[in-house]
CSV table of C-alpha atoms in Angstrom, one decimal:
chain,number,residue,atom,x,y,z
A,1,UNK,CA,0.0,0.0,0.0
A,2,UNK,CA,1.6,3.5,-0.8
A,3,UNK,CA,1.7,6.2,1.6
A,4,UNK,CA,-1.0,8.0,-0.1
A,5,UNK,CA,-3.1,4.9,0.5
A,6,UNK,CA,-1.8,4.9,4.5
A,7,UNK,CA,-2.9,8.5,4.7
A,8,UNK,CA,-6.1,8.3,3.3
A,9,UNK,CA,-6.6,5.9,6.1
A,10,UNK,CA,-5.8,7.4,8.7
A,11,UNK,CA,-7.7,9.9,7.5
A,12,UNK,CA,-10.5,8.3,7.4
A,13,UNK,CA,-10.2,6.9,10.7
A,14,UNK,CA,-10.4,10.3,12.3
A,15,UNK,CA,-13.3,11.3,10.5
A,16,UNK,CA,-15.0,8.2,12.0
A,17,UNK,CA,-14.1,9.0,15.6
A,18,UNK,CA,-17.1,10.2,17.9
A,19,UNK,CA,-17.4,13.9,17.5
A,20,UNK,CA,-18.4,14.8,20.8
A,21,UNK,CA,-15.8,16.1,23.3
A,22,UNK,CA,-15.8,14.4,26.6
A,23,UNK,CA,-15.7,16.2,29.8
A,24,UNK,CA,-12.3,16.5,32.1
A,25,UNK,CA,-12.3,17.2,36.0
A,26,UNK,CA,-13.6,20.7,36.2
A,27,UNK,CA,-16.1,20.3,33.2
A,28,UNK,CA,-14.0,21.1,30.7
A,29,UNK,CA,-13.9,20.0,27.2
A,30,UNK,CA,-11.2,17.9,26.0
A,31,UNK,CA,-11.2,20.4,22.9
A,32,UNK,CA,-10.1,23.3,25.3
A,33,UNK,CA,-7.4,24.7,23.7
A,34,UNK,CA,-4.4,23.9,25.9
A,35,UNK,CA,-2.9,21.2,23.9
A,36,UNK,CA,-4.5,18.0,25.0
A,37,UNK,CA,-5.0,15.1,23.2
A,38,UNK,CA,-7.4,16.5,20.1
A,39,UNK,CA,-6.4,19.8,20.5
A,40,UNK,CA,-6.3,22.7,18.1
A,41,UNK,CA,-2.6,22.8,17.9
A,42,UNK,CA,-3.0,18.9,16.7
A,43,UNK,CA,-5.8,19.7,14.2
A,44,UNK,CA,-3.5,22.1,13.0
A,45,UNK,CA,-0.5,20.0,12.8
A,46,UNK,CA,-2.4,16.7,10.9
A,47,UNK,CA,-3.7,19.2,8.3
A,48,UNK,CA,-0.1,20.5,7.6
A,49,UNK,CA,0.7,17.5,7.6
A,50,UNK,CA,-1.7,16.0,5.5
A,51,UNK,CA,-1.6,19.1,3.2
A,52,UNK,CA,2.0,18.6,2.7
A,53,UNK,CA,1.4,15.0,1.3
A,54,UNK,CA,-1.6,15.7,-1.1
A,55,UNK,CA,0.5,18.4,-2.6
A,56,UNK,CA,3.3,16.2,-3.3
A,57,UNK,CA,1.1,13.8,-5.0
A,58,UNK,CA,-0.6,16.4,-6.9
A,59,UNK,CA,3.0,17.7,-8.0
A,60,UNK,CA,3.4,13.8,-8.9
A,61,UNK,CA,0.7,14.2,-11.1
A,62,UNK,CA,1.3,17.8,-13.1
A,63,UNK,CA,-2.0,19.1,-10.9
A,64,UNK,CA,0.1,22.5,-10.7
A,65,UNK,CA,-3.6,24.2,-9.0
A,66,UNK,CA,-4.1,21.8,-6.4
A,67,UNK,CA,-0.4,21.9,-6.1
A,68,UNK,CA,-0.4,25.7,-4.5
A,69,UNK,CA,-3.7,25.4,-2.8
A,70,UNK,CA,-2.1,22.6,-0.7
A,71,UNK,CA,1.2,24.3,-0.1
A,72,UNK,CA,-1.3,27.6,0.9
A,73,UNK,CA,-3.2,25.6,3.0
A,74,UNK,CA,0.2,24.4,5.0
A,75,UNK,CA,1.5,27.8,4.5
A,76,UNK,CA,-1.7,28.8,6.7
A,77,UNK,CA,-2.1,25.7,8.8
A,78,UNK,CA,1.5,26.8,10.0
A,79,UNK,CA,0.9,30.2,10.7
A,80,UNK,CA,-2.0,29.8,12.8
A,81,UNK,CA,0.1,27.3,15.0
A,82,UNK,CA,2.3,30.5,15.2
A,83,UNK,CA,-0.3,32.3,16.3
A,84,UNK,CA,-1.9,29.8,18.6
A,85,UNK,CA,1.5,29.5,20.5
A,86,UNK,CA,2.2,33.7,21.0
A,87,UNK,CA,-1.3,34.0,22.8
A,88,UNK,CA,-0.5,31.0,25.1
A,89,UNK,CA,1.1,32.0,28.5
A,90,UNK,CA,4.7,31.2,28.9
C-alpha cells in the first residue's frame, strides 16, 4: 500500500471517531485549547501534515492548481500554530 493509500486511512479513521468532546475534571472540554489530546494545535499540525502530502502527489501528477492550494493551505495551517502559541502564556 503506498503512503497516499496509508494516509487516506488514517484519514478516514479520524473522521469516524465520535465527534463529541468528553468532559475532564472541572467540566471542561477535552477540545479546550491547551494542547490536550485533540487539541487545536494537533488539528493544526495533521492538516499541515496531511496538506504537505496531497501536494506532493498532486506535483506527482502535473495538478500545478491543487499543487499551491495545498502548499497555501500548509503555509496557513502553519501560521495559525504561530499564532496559537504567541497568545499562550509562557
Amino acid at each position: 500500500m503506498g503512503p497516499s493509500l496509508l494516509l487516506l486511512g488514517g484519514m478516514k479513521q479520524l473522521f469516524e471517531q465520535d465527534t463529541r468532546q468528553p468532559e475532564t475534571e472541572g467540566g471542561r472540554s477535552a477540545d479546550d485549547g491547551t494542547g490536550g489530546e485533540d487539541s487545536p494545535d494537533d488539528a493544526l499540525v495533521l492538516i499541515g501534515a496531511a496538506a504537505t502530502e496531497f501536494a506532493k502527489l498532486a506535483q506527482r501528477h502535473k495538478f500545478e492548481v491543487l499543487e499551491r492550494l495545498l502548499a497555501m493551505t500548509r503555509l496557513e495551517a502553519d501560521e495559525q500554530l504561530r499564532a496559537r502559541s504567541r497568545r499562550k502564556p509562557s
